[in-house]
Short mmCIF file of C-alpha atoms in Angstrom, two decimals:
data_model
loop_
_atom_site.label_atom_id
_atom_site.label_comp_id
_atom_site.label_asym_id
_atom_site.label_seq_id
_atom_site.Cartn_x
_atom_site.Cartn_y
_atom_site.Cartn_z
CA MET A 2 168.11 17.57 -49.22
CA SER A 3 165.51 18.95 -46.78
CA GLU A 4 164.80 22.67 -46.39
CA GLU A 5 165.91 22.52 -42.73
CA THR A 6 169.29 21.11 -43.73
CA LEU A 7 169.75 23.83 -46.35
CA THR A 8 169.14 26.54 -43.80
CA GLU A 9 171.64 25.06 -41.33
CA THR A 10 174.57 23.72 -43.37
CA ILE A 11 176.29 25.34 -46.32
CA HIS A 12 175.66 23.52 -49.57
CA SER A 13 178.14 22.98 -52.37
CA ASP A 14 175.76 24.80 -54.74
CA PHE A 15 177.21 28.34 -54.92
CA HIS A 16 174.04 30.06 -56.19
CA LEU A 17 171.90 28.32 -53.56
CA ASN A 18 174.18 29.63 -50.81
CA ILE A 19 173.96 33.20 -52.12
CA GLN A 20 170.18 32.91 -52.47
CA THR A 21 169.83 31.58 -48.90
CA VAL A 22 171.77 34.53 -47.48
CA ASN A 23 169.80 37.00 -49.61
CA ASN A 24 166.51 35.55 -48.40
CA THR A 25 167.58 35.79 -44.76
CA PHE A 26 168.66 39.42 -45.06
CA SER A 27 165.83 40.51 -47.34
CA LYS A 28 164.25 43.91 -46.67
CA ILE A 29 167.55 45.16 -45.21
CA HIS A 30 168.47 48.09 -47.44
CA ASP A 31 172.17 48.16 -46.54
CA PHE A 32 172.79 44.42 -47.02
CA MET A 33 174.93 43.77 -50.08
CA THR A 34 176.18 40.79 -52.06
CA ARG A 35 178.69 40.76 -54.91
CA VAL A 36 179.65 37.87 -57.16
CA PHE A 37 183.02 37.63 -58.95
CA ASP A 38 184.00 35.34 -61.85
CA ILE A 39 187.76 35.13 -61.59
CA LYS A 40 189.88 32.64 -63.51
CA GLU A 41 187.15 30.01 -63.85
CA ARG A 42 186.10 30.20 -60.18
CA LYS A 43 183.09 31.88 -58.61
CA ILE A 44 183.50 33.92 -55.41
CA GLY A 45 180.70 35.77 -53.61
CA ILE A 46 180.83 38.19 -50.70
CA ALA A 47 177.99 39.27 -48.40
CA PHE A 48 178.02 42.05 -45.80
CA ILE A 49 176.02 44.86 -44.22
CA ASP A 50 177.39 48.09 -45.63
CA SER A 51 176.59 50.36 -42.66
CA ILE A 52 178.61 48.36 -40.10
CA THR A 53 181.62 47.28 -42.15
CA ASN A 54 184.81 49.14 -42.86
CA LYS A 55 184.52 50.15 -46.52
CA ASP A 56 188.27 50.77 -46.82
CA ILE A 57 189.00 47.17 -45.87
CA VAL A 58 186.21 45.74 -48.05
CA ASN A 59 187.06 47.73 -51.19
CA GLY A 60 190.74 48.36 -50.71
CA ARG A 61 191.87 44.97 -49.45
CA ILE A 62 189.28 42.21 -49.77
CA VAL A 63 188.00 42.98 -53.27
CA ASN A 64 191.50 43.78 -54.59
CA GLU A 65 192.93 40.60 -53.10
CA ILE A 66 190.10 38.51 -54.56
CA TYR A 67 191.00 39.79 -58.06
CA LYS A 68 194.62 38.81 -57.42
CA LEU A 69 193.81 35.23 -56.42
CA ASP A 70 195.17 32.50 -58.63
CA TYR A 71 193.18 29.34 -59.35
CA LYS A 72 195.06 27.42 -56.65
CA ASP A 73 195.08 30.21 -54.04
CA SER A 74 192.84 29.94 -50.99
CA ILE A 75 190.59 32.63 -49.50
CA ILE A 76 192.41 32.09 -46.22
CA ASP A 77 195.46 33.75 -47.80
CA ILE A 78 193.75 37.16 -47.92
CA PRO A 79 195.80 39.42 -45.58
CA ILE A 80 193.16 40.09 -42.90
CA ALA A 81 194.06 39.63 -39.23
CA ASN A 82 190.94 37.73 -38.19
CA ILE A 83 189.61 35.04 -40.57
CA SER A 84 187.44 32.12 -39.49
CA VAL A 85 186.03 29.15 -41.41
CA THR A 86 182.53 27.73 -40.95
CA ASP A 87 180.05 25.41 -42.61
CA ASN A 88 177.04 26.65 -40.63
CA PHE A 89 174.62 29.35 -41.80
CA LYS A 90 173.79 30.45 -38.24
CA LYS A 91 177.43 31.38 -37.66
CA ILE A 92 177.45 33.22 -40.98
CA TYR A 93 174.33 35.23 -40.04
CA SER A 94 175.81 36.05 -36.63
CA GLY A 95 179.10 37.11 -38.22
CA ILE A 96 177.43 39.38 -40.79
CA ILE A 97 175.41 41.06 -38.04
CA ASP A 98 178.69 41.63 -36.15
CA GLY A 99 180.09 43.50 -39.16
CA LYS A 100 182.02 40.67 -40.77
CA VAL A 101 182.21 39.89 -44.49
CA ALA A 102 181.14 36.37 -45.51
CA ILE A 103 182.90 34.88 -48.53
CA PHE A 104 181.46 31.93 -50.47
CA GLU A 105 183.25 29.95 -53.16
CA GLY A 106 181.85 27.82 -55.96
CA ASN A 107 181.73 24.05 -55.40
CA SER A 108 182.65 24.50 -51.74
CA ASN A 109 180.58 23.71 -48.66
CA ILE A 110 182.51 26.06 -46.37
CA ALA A 111 182.51 29.85 -46.03
CA PHE A 112 184.99 32.36 -44.67
CA LEU A 113 184.24 35.19 -42.22
CA LEU A 114 186.57 38.20 -42.34
CA ASP A 115 186.46 40.69 -39.48
CA THR A 116 185.76 44.15 -40.91
CA GLY A 117 183.38 45.47 -38.24
CA LEU A 118 183.09 49.22 -37.82
CA PHE A 119 180.73 50.34 -35.05
CA GLU A 120 180.66 54.01 -34.12
CA THR A 121 181.30 54.76 -30.43
CA ARG A 122 181.76 57.90 -28.41
CA SER A 123 185.15 59.00 -27.16
CA ILE A 124 186.48 57.98 -23.75
CA LYS A 125 185.71 60.48 -20.99
CA GLU A 126 185.09 60.68 -17.27
CA PRO A 127 181.71 59.12 -16.32
CA ASP A 128 179.14 61.70 -15.25
CA SER A 129 177.53 59.38 -12.69
CA GLU A 130 180.80 58.69 -10.81
CA LYS A 131 182.89 61.80 -10.37
CA ILE A 132 186.61 61.23 -9.83
CA VAL A 133 188.59 63.27 -7.31
CA ASN A 134 191.96 61.52 -7.43
CA GLY A 135 192.93 59.01 -10.09
CA SER A 136 192.53 58.42 -13.80
CA HIS A 137 189.76 60.48 -15.42
CA ASP A 138 188.53 57.98 -17.97
CA GLY A 139 185.49 55.75 -18.22
CA PHE A 140 184.04 52.89 -20.18
CA VAL A 141 182.24 53.35 -23.50
CA GLU A 142 179.63 51.33 -25.41
CA SER A 143 182.20 49.22 -27.29
CA LEU A 144 183.04 45.85 -25.72
CA ASN A 145 186.45 45.64 -27.37
CA LYS A 146 187.40 49.16 -26.28
CA ASN A 147 186.42 48.41 -22.69
CA ILE A 148 188.52 45.24 -22.66
CA ASN A 149 191.37 47.27 -24.14
CA ILE A 150 191.10 49.80 -21.28
CA ILE A 151 191.30 47.02 -18.70
CA ARG A 152 194.18 45.21 -20.41
CA ASN A 153 196.09 48.48 -20.56
CA ARG A 154 196.11 48.45 -16.75
CA ILE A 155 196.52 44.70 -16.12
CA ARG A 156 199.20 43.43 -18.50
CA THR A 157 199.37 39.75 -17.68
CA PRO A 158 198.32 36.55 -19.47
CA ASN A 159 196.45 35.62 -16.30
CA LEU A 160 193.73 38.12 -17.21
CA LYS A 161 191.20 35.89 -18.94
CA SER A 162 188.34 37.11 -21.12
CA GLU A 163 185.70 34.52 -22.02
CA MET A 164 183.03 35.50 -24.54
CA LEU A 165 179.47 34.18 -24.26
CA SER A 166 176.60 34.74 -26.69
CA VAL A 167 173.54 35.27 -24.51
CA GLY A 168 169.90 35.38 -25.56
CA GLY A 169 167.27 33.30 -27.25
CA GLY A 170 166.15 32.63 -30.81
CA SER A 171 167.77 34.92 -33.36
CA ILE A 172 168.57 37.73 -30.89
CA THR A 173 171.82 37.36 -28.95
CA THR A 174 174.16 39.72 -27.11
CA ASN A 175 177.89 39.28 -26.61
CA VAL A 176 178.89 39.14 -22.95
CA SER A 177 182.51 39.01 -21.76
CA ILE A 178 183.52 37.47 -18.43
CA LEU A 179 186.84 38.78 -17.11
CA TYR A 180 188.86 37.43 -14.19
CA LEU A 181 192.43 36.82 -13.07
CA GLU A 182 193.04 33.08 -13.35
CA ASN A 183 195.72 33.02 -10.64
CA ILE A 184 193.49 34.81 -8.10
CA ALA A 185 189.78 34.24 -8.84
CA ASN A 186 188.03 31.17 -7.43
CA GLN A 187 187.09 28.73 -10.18
CA LYS A 188 183.93 27.63 -8.33
CA VAL A 189 182.63 31.21 -8.30
CA ILE A 190 183.56 31.56 -12.00
CA ASN A 191 181.57 28.44 -12.82
CA ILE A 192 178.54 29.73 -10.88
CA VAL A 193 178.62 33.01 -12.81
CA LYS A 194 179.01 31.27 -16.18
CA LYS A 195 176.20 28.81 -15.40
CA ARG A 196 173.77 31.58 -14.45
CA ILE A 197 174.62 33.67 -17.52
CA SER A 198 174.40 30.68 -19.88
CA SER A 199 170.93 29.86 -18.57
CA ILE A 200 169.50 33.22 -19.71
CA GLU A 201 166.90 32.87 -22.46
CA LEU A 202 165.77 36.31 -23.55
CA GLU A 203 164.54 37.37 -26.98
CA ASN A 204 165.34 41.00 -26.25
CA ASN A 205 168.41 43.19 -26.02
CA LEU A 206 170.45 42.36 -22.93
CA THR A 207 171.54 45.22 -20.67
CA PRO A 208 173.46 45.12 -17.37
CA GLY A 209 170.20 45.83 -15.49
CA LYS A 210 168.41 42.89 -17.11
CA LEU A 211 171.46 40.69 -16.62
CA GLU A 212 171.54 41.58 -12.92
CA GLU A 213 167.93 40.53 -12.44
CA PHE A 214 168.56 37.18 -14.13
CA ILE A 215 171.65 36.16 -12.15
CA GLU A 216 171.47 37.84 -8.73
CA ASP A 217 170.62 35.72 -5.68
CA ASN A 218 167.60 37.69 -4.44
CA SER A 219 165.74 39.87 -6.94
CA PHE A 220 163.25 41.04 -4.30
CA SER A 221 165.86 42.55 -2.00
CA PRO A 222 166.13 46.35 -1.99
CA PHE A 223 169.92 46.00 -1.87
CA PRO A 224 171.92 45.49 -5.09
CA GLN A 225 174.02 42.29 -5.02
CA ILE A 226 176.04 43.21 -8.10
CA LEU A 227 178.15 46.36 -8.21
CA GLU A 228 177.78 48.32 -11.45
CA THR A 229 180.34 50.94 -12.38
CA GLU A 230 181.71 52.92 -15.31
CA ARG A 231 185.12 53.46 -13.70
CA PRO A 232 188.00 51.31 -15.02
CA ASP A 233 190.09 51.86 -11.88
CA ARG A 234 187.30 50.38 -9.72
CA VAL A 235 187.05 47.37 -12.06
CA VAL A 236 190.82 46.79 -11.98
CA ALA A 237 190.93 46.99 -8.17
CA ASN A 238 188.14 44.40 -7.87
CA LEU A 239 189.80 42.09 -10.40
CA MET A 240 192.94 42.23 -8.29
CA ASP A 241 190.85 41.20 -5.27
CA GLY A 242 189.73 38.05 -7.10
CA ARG A 243 186.30 39.22 -8.19
CA ILE A 244 184.66 38.62 -11.57
CA VAL A 245 183.70 41.36 -14.02
CA ILE A 246 181.04 41.15 -16.72
CA LEU A 247 180.97 43.47 -19.74
CA VAL A 248 177.95 43.60 -22.05
CA GLU A 249 178.16 44.69 -25.68
CA GLY A 250 176.56 48.10 -26.18
CA SER A 251 176.85 49.17 -22.52
CA ALA A 252 179.35 51.40 -20.74
CA THR A 253 178.66 49.67 -17.42
CA ALA A 254 180.75 46.88 -15.90
CA SER A 255 179.16 44.45 -13.42
CA ILE A 256 181.29 43.21 -10.51
CA MET A 257 180.60 40.12 -8.38
CA PRO A 258 180.58 38.81 -5.70
CA VAL A 259 180.38 41.92 -3.53
CA SER A 260 179.46 42.87 0.01
CA PHE A 261 177.36 45.70 1.40
CA PHE A 262 180.51 47.65 2.26
CA SER A 263 181.83 47.42 -1.32
CA PHE A 264 179.26 50.05 -2.30
CA TYR A 265 180.73 52.49 0.24
CA GLN A 266 184.31 52.12 -0.95
CA SER A 267 185.80 54.24 -3.69
CA PRO A 268 189.13 54.17 -5.56
CA ASP A 269 189.58 57.73 -4.32
CA ASP A 270 190.00 56.30 -0.79
CA TYR A 271 193.28 54.67 -1.83
CA ASN A 272 194.57 57.72 -3.71
CA SER A 273 194.59 59.87 -0.57
CA ARG A 274 196.17 59.39 2.84
CA PHE A 275 194.65 56.55 4.81
CA ILE A 276 193.50 58.84 7.64
CA LEU A 277 191.51 61.00 5.25
CA GLY A 278 190.25 57.94 3.37
CA SER A 279 189.06 56.34 6.61
CA PHE A 280 187.33 59.55 7.72
CA ILE A 281 185.46 59.88 4.40
CA ARG A 282 184.42 56.22 4.56
CA VAL A 283 183.00 56.69 8.07
CA ILE A 284 181.10 59.75 6.81
CA ARG A 285 179.55 57.66 4.02
CA LEU A 286 178.43 54.92 6.42
CA LEU A 287 177.05 57.56 8.78
CA GLY A 288 175.14 58.97 5.81
CA PHE A 289 173.52 55.54 5.34
CA PHE A 290 172.04 55.57 8.85
CA ILE A 291 171.01 59.22 8.60
CA SER A 292 169.26 58.61 5.26
CA ILE A 293 167.07 55.77 6.52
CA THR A 294 166.46 56.91 10.11
CA LEU A 295 166.53 60.72 10.46
CA PRO A 296 162.95 61.43 9.20
CA SER A 297 161.60 58.51 11.23
CA ILE A 298 163.45 59.62 14.37
CA TYR A 299 162.01 63.12 14.00
CA ILE A 300 158.49 61.72 13.58
CA ALA A 301 158.90 59.38 16.57
CA ILE A 302 160.14 62.14 18.87
CA VAL A 303 157.57 64.72 17.83
CA SER A 304 154.65 62.27 17.95
CA PHE A 305 155.55 60.06 20.92
CA HIS A 306 158.75 60.99 22.76
CA TYR A 307 158.98 64.78 22.85
CA GLU A 308 160.09 64.56 26.52
CA VAL A 309 163.61 63.48 25.41
CA LEU A 310 164.22 66.95 23.97
CA PRO A 311 165.28 70.06 25.94
CA TYR A 312 162.39 72.37 26.78
CA GLU A 313 163.68 75.20 24.57
CA LEU A 314 163.90 72.91 21.53
CA VAL A 315 160.41 71.52 22.20
CA THR A 316 159.07 75.08 22.24
CA ASN A 317 160.70 75.89 18.89
CA ILE A 318 159.41 72.71 17.23
CA LYS A 319 155.94 73.23 18.67
CA SER A 320 155.76 76.77 17.31
CA SER A 321 156.76 75.57 13.82
CA LEU A 322 154.11 72.82 13.94
CA GLU A 323 151.34 74.96 15.40
CA TYR A 324 149.65 75.90 12.09
CA VAL A 325 150.45 72.72 10.10
CA PRO A 326 147.06 70.98 9.61
CA TYR A 327 148.24 67.34 9.56
CA PRO A 328 150.59 65.04 11.53
CA PRO A 329 154.38 64.90 10.96
CA VAL A 330 154.18 61.64 8.98
CA ILE A 331 152.17 63.40 6.25
CA GLU A 332 154.71 66.24 6.27
CA ALA A 333 157.55 63.79 5.79
CA LEU A 334 155.80 61.97 2.95
CA ILE A 335 154.99 65.22 1.15
CA MET A 336 158.58 66.42 1.38
CA GLN A 337 160.12 63.06 0.47
CA LEU A 338 157.90 62.69 -2.60
CA THR A 339 158.52 66.31 -3.62
CA LEU A 340 162.26 65.73 -3.32
CA GLU A 341 162.05 62.60 -5.48
CA LEU A 342 160.04 64.51 -8.11
CA LEU A 343 162.63 67.29 -8.21
CA ARG A 344 165.46 64.77 -8.38
CA GLU A 345 163.85 62.89 -11.27
CA ALA A 346 163.09 66.13 -13.12
CA ALA A 347 166.69 67.32 -12.70
CA ILE A 348 168.00 64.04 -14.15
CA ARG A 349 165.77 64.10 -17.24
CA LEU A 350 166.22 67.77 -18.12
CA PRO A 351 169.26 69.27 -19.90
CA THR A 352 172.02 70.38 -17.55
CA SER A 353 171.30 74.11 -17.82
CA MET A 354 167.58 73.63 -17.13
CA ALA A 355 168.27 71.13 -14.33
CA GLN A 356 170.17 73.79 -12.40
CA THR A 357 167.20 76.14 -12.75
CA VAL A 358 164.81 73.44 -11.50
CA ALA A 359 167.06 72.78 -8.51
CA ILE A 360 167.10 76.47 -7.55
CA VAL A 361 163.35 76.85 -8.03
CA GLY A 362 162.63 73.65 -6.12
CA GLY A 363 165.05 74.32 -3.30
CA LEU A 364 164.37 78.00 -2.68
CA VAL A 365 161.06 79.09 -4.16
CA ILE A 366 158.97 75.99 -3.47
CA GLY A 367 160.65 75.39 -0.09
CA THR A 368 160.00 78.94 1.08
CA ALA A 369 156.45 78.99 -0.27
CA ILE A 370 155.45 75.67 1.28
CA VAL A 371 156.65 76.83 4.72
CA GLU A 372 154.92 80.21 4.48
CA ALA A 373 151.71 78.43 3.47
CA ASN A 374 151.98 76.31 6.66
CA LEU A 375 151.91 73.09 4.65
CA VAL A 376 155.24 71.91 6.11
CA SER A 377 157.19 73.05 9.16
CA ASN A 378 160.65 74.62 9.09
CA THR A 379 162.07 71.73 11.10
CA MET A 380 160.84 69.15 8.60
CA ILE A 381 162.51 71.08 5.75
CA ILE A 382 165.82 70.85 7.61
CA VAL A 383 165.36 67.13 8.36
CA ILE A 384 164.57 66.25 4.74
CA ALA A 385 167.44 68.40 3.43
CA ILE A 386 169.97 66.63 5.69
CA THR A 387 168.49 63.28 4.66
CA ALA A 388 168.87 64.10 0.95
CA ILE A 389 172.47 65.29 1.36
CA SER A 390 173.33 62.11 3.30
CA SER A 391 171.98 59.89 0.51
CA PHE A 392 174.28 61.62 -1.99
CA THR A 393 177.42 60.49 -0.14
CA VAL A 394 177.15 56.93 -1.53
CA PRO A 395 179.64 56.43 -4.41
CA ILE A 396 177.30 54.00 -6.24
CA HIS A 397 174.00 55.44 -7.53
CA GLU A 398 172.02 52.18 -7.23
CA MET A 399 172.75 51.88 -3.50
CA SER A 400 171.83 55.54 -3.02
CA SER A 401 168.42 54.85 -4.57
CA SER A 402 167.94 51.78 -2.37
CA ILE A 403 168.53 53.60 0.91
CA ARG A 404 166.16 56.42 -0.11
CA LEU A 405 163.51 53.76 -0.71
CA LEU A 406 164.13 52.23 2.74
CA SER A 407 163.31 55.49 4.48
CA PHE A 408 159.59 55.11 3.65
CA PRO A 409 158.89 51.91 5.66
CA MET A 410 160.92 53.38 8.55
CA ILE A 411 158.70 56.48 8.46
CA PHE A 412 155.53 54.36 8.68
CA ALA A 413 157.00 52.24 11.51
CA ALA A 414 157.90 55.38 13.49
CA SER A 415 154.44 56.91 12.96
CA MET A 416 152.78 53.82 14.47
CA LEU A 417 155.18 52.69 17.23
CA GLY A 418 157.59 55.56 17.76
CA LEU A 419 161.18 54.65 18.63
CA VAL A 420 160.10 51.04 19.17
CA GLY A 421 159.01 50.93 15.53
CA ILE A 422 162.42 52.21 14.43
CA VAL A 423 164.19 49.54 16.50
CA VAL A 424 161.95 46.82 15.02
CA GLY A 425 162.55 48.15 11.50
CA LEU A 426 166.33 48.21 11.98
CA MET A 427 166.20 44.71 13.44
CA PHE A 428 164.42 43.34 10.35
CA LEU A 429 166.87 45.27 8.16
CA MET A 430 169.89 43.75 9.89
CA ILE A 431 168.41 40.24 9.71
CA HIS A 432 167.88 40.67 5.97
CA LEU A 433 171.43 41.95 5.44
CA VAL A 434 172.96 39.06 7.38
CA LYS A 435 170.90 36.45 5.48
CA LEU A 436 171.62 37.95 2.05
CA GLU A 437 174.30 36.43 -0.19
CA SER A 438 176.08 37.47 -3.37
CA PHE A 439 177.09 34.41 -5.41
CA GLY A 440 177.65 32.37 -2.28
CA ALA A 441 179.48 35.12 -0.37
CA PRO A 442 177.95 36.66 2.81
CA TYR A 443 176.61 40.08 1.84
CA PHE A 444 177.21 41.72 5.24
CA ALA A 445 180.73 40.35 5.72
CA PRO A 446 183.01 41.08 7.51
CA LEU A 447 180.49 42.09 10.20
CA GLY A 448 178.09 39.21 9.58
CA PRO A 449 179.92 36.87 9.96
CA ILE A 450 182.80 38.54 11.76
CA ARG A 451 186.07 38.34 9.84
CA MET A 452 188.75 40.22 11.72
CA SER A 453 191.31 40.27 8.89
CA ASP A 454 188.84 41.98 6.53
CA LEU A 455 188.06 44.76 9.00
CA LYS A 456 191.28 46.49 7.92
CA ASP A 457 189.49 47.67 4.79
CA THR A 458 185.82 47.99 5.76
CA LEU A 459 184.64 50.67 8.18
CA ILE A 460 188.06 52.31 7.90
CA ARG A 461 191.17 51.48 5.94
CA VAL A 462 194.66 50.94 7.28
CA PRO A 463 197.79 51.79 5.23
CA PHE A 464 197.83 49.59 2.14
CA TRP A 465 201.11 47.95 3.02
CA LYS A 466 199.43 46.55 6.14
CA MET A 467 196.71 44.80 4.09
CA LYS A 468 198.52 41.48 3.86
CA ASN A 469 195.60 39.46 2.50
CA ARG A 470 192.92 40.10 -0.09
CA PRO A 471 189.28 40.40 1.07
CA SER A 472 187.78 36.96 1.67
CA THR A 473 184.39 37.93 0.17
CA ALA A 474 185.49 36.86 -3.31
CA LYS A 475 187.07 33.63 -1.99
CA PRO A 476 190.38 34.19 -3.83
CA ILE A 477 192.62 31.17 -4.29
CA ASN A 478 195.66 33.41 -3.76
CA GLU A 479 194.89 35.39 -0.61
CA LYS A 480 198.27 37.04 -0.09
CA GLN A 481 198.77 40.41 -1.78
CA SER A 482 201.66 41.91 0.22
CA THR A 483 204.18 41.05 2.91
CA GLY A 484 202.37 43.23 5.45
CA LYS A 485 205.43 45.39 6.05
CA LYS A 486 207.72 47.91 4.41
CA GLY A 487 210.68 46.06 2.97
CA TRP A 488 213.00 49.04 3.04
CA ALA A 489 212.36 49.60 6.77
CA GLU A 490 214.05 46.30 7.59
CA ASP A 491 217.25 47.48 5.89
CA GLY A 492 217.52 50.36 8.37
CA GLU A 493 217.16 53.09 5.77
#
């Protein structure tokens, strides 16, 4: 038999099988094999000690092996998850996943017993997505735990969870695709599965890398996949017919297809009265326009169109700019870059030190830079409002994208004034309307116009009035409520 065949298919030679596994996992200090001679039969086990449950291995598997009679089968060992294989690749993959491989003399099959024990942190509220109203839990780095959290909220056999092994060569990562079979569109599911299955990467797969492989336009500044650590957000999107991807070793869930407005919606909107939820949503969308246009509008007015301001305000701005040695565009760039440096420093430092950096950056540096006539007072106010507006976005990735967009708008305003801003916004809107997320229009329901979806976009109406699910995900079951209060018809 050829060497290639020996490395692929289990041989009936017991010692050759044990030797093959030992050779593959050589130089791994915590890999172990044990051989038992029990009642004229040879049985061998192989496992990685650091990722297997020692209580199960020693207390159940080994004890049960000693109890086996000559006619008993390994499959009779009382372990919940036992699989049979005749392929070495599946054995290697199983051992790496924390399973125990069992070989038997004169047999060309092996058994994989699930004894995996991977340490994970406890469930807690995600730091990147603060929760005002609702459940205060978040995903962790265990794929099974995350699926458990979702199934605890959606208890139906229609919640499907398909497991894919993604990667290339000997390095693969488990990826779970979740969807509601009675709501999600099968065509969209097939598109997602096809794109994920096509990934060939000999590296660890993370949600960020996965997003770059499967999104429609990797060069767009706008994210086309919504990433979140909040289970309630994932459950709400599953109910709308969207698809969720979980990656082993990551606490982030990826949701698709999504629209631009999905990033400005939060589960907190539905846990408060609809009037308040609508007001907060309008504030977030207003923050988007302020973040990308306020510095550029200031530059355009000061440099080209100061006549649109009242005389008193022009006088105040002029006095603050009198001793600044360079044009407003340089001021804006200095302050924007300084703000980004402070933001990045605050993220990387421990929490206690980050607060100190924020105080020093906001008060000491801000005051000093104005007194040194490097930046005007008005520009400090403009940049501060811009920064606060960018923080209103519930999803961090979209917040970063809109901060990035402010730079080309600043350059356009410095060259063409308000005309440059209009041209920049025009190109931005064209890009948003052309963009798609897994076949769904990214700027829907405004581009194209979908009147039924407007009930839950710029504002939200009472939930009982949302008769249909959003059409972005193309659900096969659009109806989610009757569109009225049932008890009101009874005259109560």
